[in-house]
Tab-separated table of C-alpha atoms and ligand atoms in Angstrom:
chain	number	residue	atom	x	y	z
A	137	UNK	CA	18.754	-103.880	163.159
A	138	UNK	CA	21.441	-103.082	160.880
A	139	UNK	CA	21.294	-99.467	163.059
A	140	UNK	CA	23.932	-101.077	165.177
A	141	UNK	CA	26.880	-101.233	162.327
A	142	UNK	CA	26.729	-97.241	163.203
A	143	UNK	CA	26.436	-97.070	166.322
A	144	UNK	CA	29.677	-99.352	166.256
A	145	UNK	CA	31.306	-95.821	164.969
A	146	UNK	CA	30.281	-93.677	167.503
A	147	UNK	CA	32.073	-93.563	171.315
A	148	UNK	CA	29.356	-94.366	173.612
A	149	UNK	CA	27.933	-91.231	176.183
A	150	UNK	CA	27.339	-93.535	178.852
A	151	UNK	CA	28.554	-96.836	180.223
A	152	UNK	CA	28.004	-98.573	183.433
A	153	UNK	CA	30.344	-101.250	184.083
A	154	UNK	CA	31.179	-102.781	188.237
A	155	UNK	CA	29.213	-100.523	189.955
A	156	UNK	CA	30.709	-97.427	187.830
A	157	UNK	CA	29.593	-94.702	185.785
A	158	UNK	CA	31.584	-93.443	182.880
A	159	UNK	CA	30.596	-90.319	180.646
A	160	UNK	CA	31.752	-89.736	177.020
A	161	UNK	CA	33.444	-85.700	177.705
A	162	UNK	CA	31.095	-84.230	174.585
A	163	UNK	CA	32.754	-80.702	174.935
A	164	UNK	CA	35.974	-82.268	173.924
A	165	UNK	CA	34.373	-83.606	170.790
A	166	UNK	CA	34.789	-83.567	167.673
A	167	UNK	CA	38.774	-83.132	168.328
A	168	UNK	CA	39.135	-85.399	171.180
A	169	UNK	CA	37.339	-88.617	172.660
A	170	UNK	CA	37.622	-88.375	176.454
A	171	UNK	CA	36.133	-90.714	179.225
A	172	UNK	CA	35.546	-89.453	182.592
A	173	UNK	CA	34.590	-91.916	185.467
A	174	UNK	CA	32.089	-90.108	187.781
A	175	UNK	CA	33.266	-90.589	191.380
A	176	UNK	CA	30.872	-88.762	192.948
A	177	UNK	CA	27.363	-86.830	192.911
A	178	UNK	CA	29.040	-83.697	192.058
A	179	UNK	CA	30.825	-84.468	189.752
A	180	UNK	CA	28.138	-85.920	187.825
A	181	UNK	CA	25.836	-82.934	188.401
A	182	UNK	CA	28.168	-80.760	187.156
A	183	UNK	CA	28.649	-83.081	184.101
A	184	UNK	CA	25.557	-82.545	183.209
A	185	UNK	CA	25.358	-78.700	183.717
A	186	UNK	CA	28.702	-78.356	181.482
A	187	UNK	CA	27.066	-80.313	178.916
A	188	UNK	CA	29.554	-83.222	179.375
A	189	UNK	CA	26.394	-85.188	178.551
A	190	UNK	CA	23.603	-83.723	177.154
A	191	UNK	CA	20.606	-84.125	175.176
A	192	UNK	CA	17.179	-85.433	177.112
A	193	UNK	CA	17.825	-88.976	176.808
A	194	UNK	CA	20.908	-89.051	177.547
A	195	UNK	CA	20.505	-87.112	180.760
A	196	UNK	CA	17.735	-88.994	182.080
A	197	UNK	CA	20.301	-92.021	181.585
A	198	UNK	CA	23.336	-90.289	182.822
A	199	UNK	CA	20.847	-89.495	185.919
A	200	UNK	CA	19.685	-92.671	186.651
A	201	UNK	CA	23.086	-94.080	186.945
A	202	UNK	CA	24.489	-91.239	189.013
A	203	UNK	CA	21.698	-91.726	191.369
A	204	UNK	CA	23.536	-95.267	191.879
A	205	UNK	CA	26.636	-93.404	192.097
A	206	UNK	CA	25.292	-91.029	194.330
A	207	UNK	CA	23.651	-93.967	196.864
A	208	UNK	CA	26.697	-95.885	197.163
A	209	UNK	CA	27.781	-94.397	200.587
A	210	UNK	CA	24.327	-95.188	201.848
A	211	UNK	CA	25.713	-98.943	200.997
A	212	UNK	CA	25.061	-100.610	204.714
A	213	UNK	CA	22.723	-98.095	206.068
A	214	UNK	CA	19.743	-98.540	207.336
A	215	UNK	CA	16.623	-98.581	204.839
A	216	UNK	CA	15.285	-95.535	206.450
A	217	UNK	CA	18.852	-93.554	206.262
A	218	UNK	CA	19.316	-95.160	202.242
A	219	UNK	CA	15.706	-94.083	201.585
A	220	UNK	CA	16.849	-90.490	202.992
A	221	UNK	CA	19.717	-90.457	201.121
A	222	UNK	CA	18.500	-91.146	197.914
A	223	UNK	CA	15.776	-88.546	197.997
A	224	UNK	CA	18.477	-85.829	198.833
A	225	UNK	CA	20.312	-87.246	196.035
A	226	UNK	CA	17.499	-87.066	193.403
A	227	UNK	CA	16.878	-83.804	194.562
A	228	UNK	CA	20.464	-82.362	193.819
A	229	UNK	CA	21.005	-83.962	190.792
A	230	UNK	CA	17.618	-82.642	189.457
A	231	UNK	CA	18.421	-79.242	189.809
A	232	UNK	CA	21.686	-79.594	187.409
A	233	UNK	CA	19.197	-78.659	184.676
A	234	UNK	CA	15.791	-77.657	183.931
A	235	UNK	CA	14.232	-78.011	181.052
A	236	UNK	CA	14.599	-81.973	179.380
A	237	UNK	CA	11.876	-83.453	181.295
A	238	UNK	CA	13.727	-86.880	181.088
A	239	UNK	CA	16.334	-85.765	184.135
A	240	UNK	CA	13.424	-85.384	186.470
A	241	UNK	CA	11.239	-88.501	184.606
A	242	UNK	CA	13.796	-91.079	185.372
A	243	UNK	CA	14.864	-89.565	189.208
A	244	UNK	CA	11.277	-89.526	190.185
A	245	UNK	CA	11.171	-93.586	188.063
A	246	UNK	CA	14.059	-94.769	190.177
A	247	UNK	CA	12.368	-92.970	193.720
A	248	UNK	CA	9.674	-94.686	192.717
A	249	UNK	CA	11.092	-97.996	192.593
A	250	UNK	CA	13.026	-97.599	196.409
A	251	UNK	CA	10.069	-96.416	197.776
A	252	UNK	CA	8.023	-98.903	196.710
A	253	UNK	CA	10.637	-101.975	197.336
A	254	UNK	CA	10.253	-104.154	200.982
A	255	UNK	CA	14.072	-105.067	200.907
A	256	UNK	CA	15.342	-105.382	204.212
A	257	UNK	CA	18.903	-104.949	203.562
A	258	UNK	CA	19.929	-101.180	201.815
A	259	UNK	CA	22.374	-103.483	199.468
A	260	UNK	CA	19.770	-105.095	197.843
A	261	UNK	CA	17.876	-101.851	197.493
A	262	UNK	CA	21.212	-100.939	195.844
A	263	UNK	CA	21.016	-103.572	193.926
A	264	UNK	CA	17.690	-103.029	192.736
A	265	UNK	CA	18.273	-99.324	191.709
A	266	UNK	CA	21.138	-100.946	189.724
A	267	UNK	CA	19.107	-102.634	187.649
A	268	UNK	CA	16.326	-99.926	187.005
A	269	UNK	CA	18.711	-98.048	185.815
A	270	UNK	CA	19.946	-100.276	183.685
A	271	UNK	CA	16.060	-100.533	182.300
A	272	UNK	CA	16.123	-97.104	181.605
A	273	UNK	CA	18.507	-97.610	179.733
A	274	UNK	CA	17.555	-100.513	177.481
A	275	UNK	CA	14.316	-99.387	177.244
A	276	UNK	CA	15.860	-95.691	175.773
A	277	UNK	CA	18.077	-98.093	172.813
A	278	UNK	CA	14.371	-99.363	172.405
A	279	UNK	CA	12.526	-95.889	172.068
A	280	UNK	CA	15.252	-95.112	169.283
A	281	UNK	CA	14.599	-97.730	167.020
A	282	UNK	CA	10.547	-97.424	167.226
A	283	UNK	CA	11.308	-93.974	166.228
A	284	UNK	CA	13.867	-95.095	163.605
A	285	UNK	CA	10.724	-97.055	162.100
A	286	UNK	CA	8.219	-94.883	162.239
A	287	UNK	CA	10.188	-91.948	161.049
A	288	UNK	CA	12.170	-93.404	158.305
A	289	UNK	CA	9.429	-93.524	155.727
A	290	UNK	CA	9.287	-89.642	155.904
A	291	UNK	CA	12.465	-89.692	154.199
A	292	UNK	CA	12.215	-90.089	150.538
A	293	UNK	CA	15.255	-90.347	147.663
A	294	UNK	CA	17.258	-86.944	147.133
A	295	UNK	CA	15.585	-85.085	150.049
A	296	UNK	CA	17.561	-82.378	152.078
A	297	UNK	CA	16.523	-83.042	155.760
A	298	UNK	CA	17.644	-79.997	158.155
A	299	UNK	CA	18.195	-80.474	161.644
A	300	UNK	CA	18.998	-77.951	164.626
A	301	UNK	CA	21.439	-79.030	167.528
A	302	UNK	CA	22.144	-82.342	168.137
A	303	UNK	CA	19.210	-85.141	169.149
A	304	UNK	CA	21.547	-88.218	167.743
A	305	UNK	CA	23.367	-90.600	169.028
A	306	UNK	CA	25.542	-88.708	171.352
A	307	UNK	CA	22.485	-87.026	173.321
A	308	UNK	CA	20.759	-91.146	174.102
A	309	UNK	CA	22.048	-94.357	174.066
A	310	UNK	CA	21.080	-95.796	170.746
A	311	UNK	CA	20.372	-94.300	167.084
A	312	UNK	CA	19.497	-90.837	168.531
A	313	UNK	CA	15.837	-88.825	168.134
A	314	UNK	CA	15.780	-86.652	165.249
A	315	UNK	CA	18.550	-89.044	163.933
A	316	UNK	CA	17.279	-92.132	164.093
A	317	UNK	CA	14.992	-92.047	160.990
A	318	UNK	CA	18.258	-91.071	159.226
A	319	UNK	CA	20.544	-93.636	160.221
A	320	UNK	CA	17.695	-96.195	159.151
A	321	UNK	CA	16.736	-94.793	156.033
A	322	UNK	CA	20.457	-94.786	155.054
A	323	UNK	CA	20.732	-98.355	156.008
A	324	UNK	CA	17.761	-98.787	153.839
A	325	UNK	CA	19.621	-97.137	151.159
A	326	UNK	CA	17.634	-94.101	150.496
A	327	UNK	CA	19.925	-91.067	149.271
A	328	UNK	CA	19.640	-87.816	150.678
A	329	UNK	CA	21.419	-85.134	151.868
A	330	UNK	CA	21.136	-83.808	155.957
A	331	UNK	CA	21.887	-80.141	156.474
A	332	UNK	CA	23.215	-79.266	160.273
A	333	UNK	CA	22.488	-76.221	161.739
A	334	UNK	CA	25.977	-75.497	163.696
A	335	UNK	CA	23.373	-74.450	166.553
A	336	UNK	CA	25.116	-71.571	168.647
A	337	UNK	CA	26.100	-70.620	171.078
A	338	UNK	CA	27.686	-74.335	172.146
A	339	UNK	CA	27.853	-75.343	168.216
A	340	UNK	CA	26.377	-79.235	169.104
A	341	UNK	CA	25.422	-78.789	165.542
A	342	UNK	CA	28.575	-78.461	164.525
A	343	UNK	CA	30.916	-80.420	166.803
A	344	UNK	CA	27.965	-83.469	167.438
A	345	UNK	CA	25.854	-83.265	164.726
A	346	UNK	CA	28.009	-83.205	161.628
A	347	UNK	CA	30.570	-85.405	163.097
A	348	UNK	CA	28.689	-88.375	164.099
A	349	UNK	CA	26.312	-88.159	161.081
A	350	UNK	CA	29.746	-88.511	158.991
A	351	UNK	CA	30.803	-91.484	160.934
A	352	UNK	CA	27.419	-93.046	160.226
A	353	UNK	CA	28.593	-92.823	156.770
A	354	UNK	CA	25.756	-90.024	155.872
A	355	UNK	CA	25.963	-87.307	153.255
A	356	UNK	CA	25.810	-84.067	155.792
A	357	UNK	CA	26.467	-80.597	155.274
A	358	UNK	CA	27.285	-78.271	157.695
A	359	UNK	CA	25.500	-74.458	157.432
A	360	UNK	CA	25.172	-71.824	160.104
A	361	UNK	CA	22.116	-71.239	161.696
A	362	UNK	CA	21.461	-67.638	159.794
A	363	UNK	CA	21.993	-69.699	156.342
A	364	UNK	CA	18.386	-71.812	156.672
A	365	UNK	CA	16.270	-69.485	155.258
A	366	UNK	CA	18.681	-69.025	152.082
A	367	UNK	CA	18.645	-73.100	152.143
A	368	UNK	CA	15.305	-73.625	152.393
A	369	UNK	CA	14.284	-70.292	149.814
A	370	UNK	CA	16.243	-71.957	147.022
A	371	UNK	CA	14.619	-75.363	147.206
A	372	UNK	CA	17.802	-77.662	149.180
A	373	UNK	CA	15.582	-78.443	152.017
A	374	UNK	CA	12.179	-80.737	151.922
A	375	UNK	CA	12.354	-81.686	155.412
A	376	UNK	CA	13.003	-80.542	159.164
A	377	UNK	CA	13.365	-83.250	161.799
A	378	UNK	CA	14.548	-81.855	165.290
A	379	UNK	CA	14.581	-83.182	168.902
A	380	UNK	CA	12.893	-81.832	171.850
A	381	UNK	CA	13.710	-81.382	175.200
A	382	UNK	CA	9.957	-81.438	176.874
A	383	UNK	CA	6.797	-81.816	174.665
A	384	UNK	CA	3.943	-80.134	177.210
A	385	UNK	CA	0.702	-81.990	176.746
A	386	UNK	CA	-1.067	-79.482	173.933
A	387	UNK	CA	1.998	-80.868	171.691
A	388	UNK	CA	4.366	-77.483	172.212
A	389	UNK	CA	7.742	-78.594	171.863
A	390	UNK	CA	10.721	-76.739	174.084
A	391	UNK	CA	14.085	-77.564	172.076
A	392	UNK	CA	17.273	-76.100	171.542
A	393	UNK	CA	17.361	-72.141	171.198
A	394	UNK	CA	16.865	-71.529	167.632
A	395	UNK	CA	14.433	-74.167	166.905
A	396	UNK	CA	11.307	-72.163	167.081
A	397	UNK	CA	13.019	-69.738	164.232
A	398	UNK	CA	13.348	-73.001	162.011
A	399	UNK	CA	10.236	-74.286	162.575
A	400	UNK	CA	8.536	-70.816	161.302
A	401	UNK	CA	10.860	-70.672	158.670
A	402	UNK	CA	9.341	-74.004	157.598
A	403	UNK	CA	5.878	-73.465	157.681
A	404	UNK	CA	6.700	-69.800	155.773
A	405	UNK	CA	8.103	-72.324	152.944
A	406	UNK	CA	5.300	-74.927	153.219
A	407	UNK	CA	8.624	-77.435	154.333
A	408	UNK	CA	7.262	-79.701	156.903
A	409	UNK	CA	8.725	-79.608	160.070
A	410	UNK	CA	8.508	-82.938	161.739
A	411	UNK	CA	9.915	-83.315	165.903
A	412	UNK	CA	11.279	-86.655	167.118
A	413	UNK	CA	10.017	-87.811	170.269
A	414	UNK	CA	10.173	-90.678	172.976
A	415	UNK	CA	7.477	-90.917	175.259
A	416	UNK	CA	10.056	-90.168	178.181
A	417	UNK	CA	10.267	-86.475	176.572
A	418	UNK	CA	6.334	-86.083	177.365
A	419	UNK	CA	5.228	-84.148	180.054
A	420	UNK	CA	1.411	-84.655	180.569
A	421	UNK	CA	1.758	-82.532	184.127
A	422	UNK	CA	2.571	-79.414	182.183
A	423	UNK	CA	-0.419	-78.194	180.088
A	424	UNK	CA	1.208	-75.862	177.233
A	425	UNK	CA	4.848	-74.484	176.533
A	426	UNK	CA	4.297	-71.538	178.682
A	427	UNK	CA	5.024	-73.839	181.884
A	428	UNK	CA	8.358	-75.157	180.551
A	429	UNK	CA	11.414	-73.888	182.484
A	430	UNK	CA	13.846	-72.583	180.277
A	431	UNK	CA	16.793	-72.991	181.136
A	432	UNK	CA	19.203	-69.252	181.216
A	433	UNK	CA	23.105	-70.329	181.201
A	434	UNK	CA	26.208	-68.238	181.583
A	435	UNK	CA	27.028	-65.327	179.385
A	436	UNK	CA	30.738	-65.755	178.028
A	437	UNK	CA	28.772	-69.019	176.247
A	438	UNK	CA	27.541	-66.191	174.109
A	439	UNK	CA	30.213	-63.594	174.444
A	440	UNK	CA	32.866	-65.633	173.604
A	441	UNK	CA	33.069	-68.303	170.263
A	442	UNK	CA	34.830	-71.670	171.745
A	443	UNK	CA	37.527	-69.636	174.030
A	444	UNK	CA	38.143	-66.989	171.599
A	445	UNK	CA	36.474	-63.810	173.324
A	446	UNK	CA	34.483	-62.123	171.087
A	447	UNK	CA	32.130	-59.307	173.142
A	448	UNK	CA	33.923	-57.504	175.616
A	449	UNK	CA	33.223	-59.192	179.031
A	450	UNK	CA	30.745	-56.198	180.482
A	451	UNK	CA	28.769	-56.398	177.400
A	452	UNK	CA	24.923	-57.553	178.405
A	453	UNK	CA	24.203	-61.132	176.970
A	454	UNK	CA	21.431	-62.457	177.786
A	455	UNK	CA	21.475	-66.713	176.812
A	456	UNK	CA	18.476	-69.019	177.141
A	457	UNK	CA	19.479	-72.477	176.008
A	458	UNK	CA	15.826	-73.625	174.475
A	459	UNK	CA	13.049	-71.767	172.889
A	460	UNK	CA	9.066	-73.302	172.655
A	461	UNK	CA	7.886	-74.162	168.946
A	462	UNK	CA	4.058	-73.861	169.539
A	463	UNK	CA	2.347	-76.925	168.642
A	464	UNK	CA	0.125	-75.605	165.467
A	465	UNK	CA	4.385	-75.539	163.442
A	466	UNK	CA	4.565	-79.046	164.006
A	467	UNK	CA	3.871	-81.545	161.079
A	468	UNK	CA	3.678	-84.394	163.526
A	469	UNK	CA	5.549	-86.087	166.588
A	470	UNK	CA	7.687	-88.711	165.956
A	471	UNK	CA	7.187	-91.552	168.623
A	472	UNK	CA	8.186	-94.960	169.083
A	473	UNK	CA	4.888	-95.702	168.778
A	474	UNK	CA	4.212	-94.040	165.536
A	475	UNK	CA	3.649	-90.861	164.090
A	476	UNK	CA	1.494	-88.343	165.927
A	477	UNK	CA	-0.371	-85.109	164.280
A	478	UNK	CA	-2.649	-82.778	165.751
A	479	UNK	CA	-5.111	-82.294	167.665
A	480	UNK	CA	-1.520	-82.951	170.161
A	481	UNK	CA	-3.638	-82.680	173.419
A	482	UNK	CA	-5.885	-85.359	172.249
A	483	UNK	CA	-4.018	-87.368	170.290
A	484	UNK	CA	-1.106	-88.015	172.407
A	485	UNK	CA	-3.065	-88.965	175.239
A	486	UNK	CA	-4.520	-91.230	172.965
A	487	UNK	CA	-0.958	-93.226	172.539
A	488	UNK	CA	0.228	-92.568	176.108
A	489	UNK	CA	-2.222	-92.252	178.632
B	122	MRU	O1	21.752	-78.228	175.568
B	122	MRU	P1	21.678	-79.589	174.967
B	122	MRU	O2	22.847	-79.923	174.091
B	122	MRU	O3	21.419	-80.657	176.022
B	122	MRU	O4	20.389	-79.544	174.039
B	122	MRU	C1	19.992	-80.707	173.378
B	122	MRU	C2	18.839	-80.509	172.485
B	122	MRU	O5	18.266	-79.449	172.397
B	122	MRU	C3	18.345	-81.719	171.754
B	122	MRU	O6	17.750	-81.353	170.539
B	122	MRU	C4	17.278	-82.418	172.615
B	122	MRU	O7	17.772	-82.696	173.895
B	122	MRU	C5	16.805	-83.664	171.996
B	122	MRU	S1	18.015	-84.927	172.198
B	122	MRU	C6	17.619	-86.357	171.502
């Protein structure tokens, strides 16, 4: 796919070369491109908490690799001990975050695999883990561009497409979610614009979003998140396409805080609002939005803009990083399998199950 001249342009979040993990720094961006070699499970775990690398896929990747990280002491152990090991591993790094269903999806993938392996020697168990991971991680490039298909076609000449947060590149390891239908429509040479919400309090709109859309040579435009109403009121915007962190199994979608706002903003307008999703985002075990954990970070996040303070530090701040769009907003699910629309809770069992 032609996808790949742009992904050329974009630093990649995760690499795995010798036996080592190395994570694209994404709070440096847009300013600075800095790689950080993960040494140990901590360090990893708290790469994902600080958003180092973020975005569902890309966690679930960054996961699966830092559970090889994480097992490499257990090199030479005993089967038993490495099968120990790697649980308590899975375990920690699980709890770095809680609400993209891909971190525990591909822990509970690789467990899986070591439980259900009859190697006699912990280094080829190793081994094998290696190589699951690296899957994963083929298999998320893959779930991109079946997205990239399905969803292009929504895209039509001189359409504005919103987005909220970032679900491109940077947060997977191919063409991005909600991207990915942009990247190939552009390739296909359809002209449009894409309007970025700057997505506070963390701004992935603004540092991720805008930036890598730019380098992929698209035509996007950068508002704050109070300016989509005004955008979509005077007729710029045709078309939302967001991420999602976890889509429960009656089609509610949990994304990043502010999503829910733009999706009723959309359906106020009659603007269809249209969620990109890979089948590893699907959680079947959780029946509706009200199970998904949302995840409630630090406060200077919201009391402070970058590291410019901007609340005094006793004011009360309350910050949850995701918000659930019920299911009855959404237009459809974009899948790598094609394009689902209600009834969710029938339909995507239906594809997946
Ligand atoms: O807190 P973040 O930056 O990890 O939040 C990311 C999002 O909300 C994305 O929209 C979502 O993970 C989809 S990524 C393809």
């Amino acid at each position: 796919m032609t996808q790949l001249d742009i992904l050329s342009k974009l630093p990649p979040a995760i690499q795995w070369h010798d036996d080592s993990l190395t994570l694209l720094d994404q709070t440096r961006l847009p300013l600075e491109t800095v790689f950080e070699v993960q040494e140990t499970p901590e360090q990893v775990w708290q790469s994902i908490l600080q958003l180092k690398v973020r975005g569902a896929p890309a966690i679930g990747v960054a996961a699966a690799y830092g559970l090889c990280v994480a097992v490499q002491p257990f090199i030479g152990a005993s089967i038993a001990d490495f099968l120990d090991g790697l649980n308590d591993q899975a375990a920690y790094l699980n709890s770095s975050r809680p609400t993209a269903v891909n971190l525990g999806w591909a822990l509970r993938r690789m467990q899986s695999v070591a439980s259900q392996s009859d190697f006699n020697d912990s280094r080829d168990l190793y081994a094998r883990l290696v190589e699951e991971a690296k899957a994963i991680h083929a298999e998320d490039i893959e779930l991109c561009e079946g997205m990239a298909r399905h969803g292009a076609p929504l895209i039509k000449p001189g359409m504005g497409v919103l987005t909220h947060c970032n679900a491109g590149s940077l947060a997977t390891t191919g063409l991005g979610t909600a991207t990915a239908p942009m990247y190939l429509a552009h390739a296909n040479g359809v002209s449009f614009k894409v309007y970025a919400d700057e997505t506070r309090p963390l701004l992935q709109g603004a540092r991720l979003t805008a930036w890598e859309l730019a380098q992929g040579g698209i035509d996007v435009t950068l508002i704050t998140d109070n300016m989509a109403a005004h955008m979509m009121a005077t007729g710029q915007i045709d078309l939302v396409i967001t991420g999602t962190d976890r889509v429960a199994a009656n089609g509610d979608v949990a994304n990043k805080i502010g999503t829910m706002g733009v999706a009723i903003l959309a359906d106020y307008f009659n603007i269809p609002f249209y969620v990109a999703c890979p089948s590893s985002t699907i959680d079947f075990e959780t029946p509706d939005g009200s199970g998904i954990p949302i995840e409630e970070r630090e406060a200077d996040e919201v009391s402070c803009f970058g590291s410019a303070r901007v609340a005094t530090q006793d004011t009360q701040v309350r910050n949850p990083a995701f918000d659930v769009t019920p299911n009855k907003l959404v237009a459809g699910l974009i899948t790598e399998k094609g394009i689902i629309n209600a009834p969710y809770d029938v339909n995507l069992k239906k594809m997946f199950v």
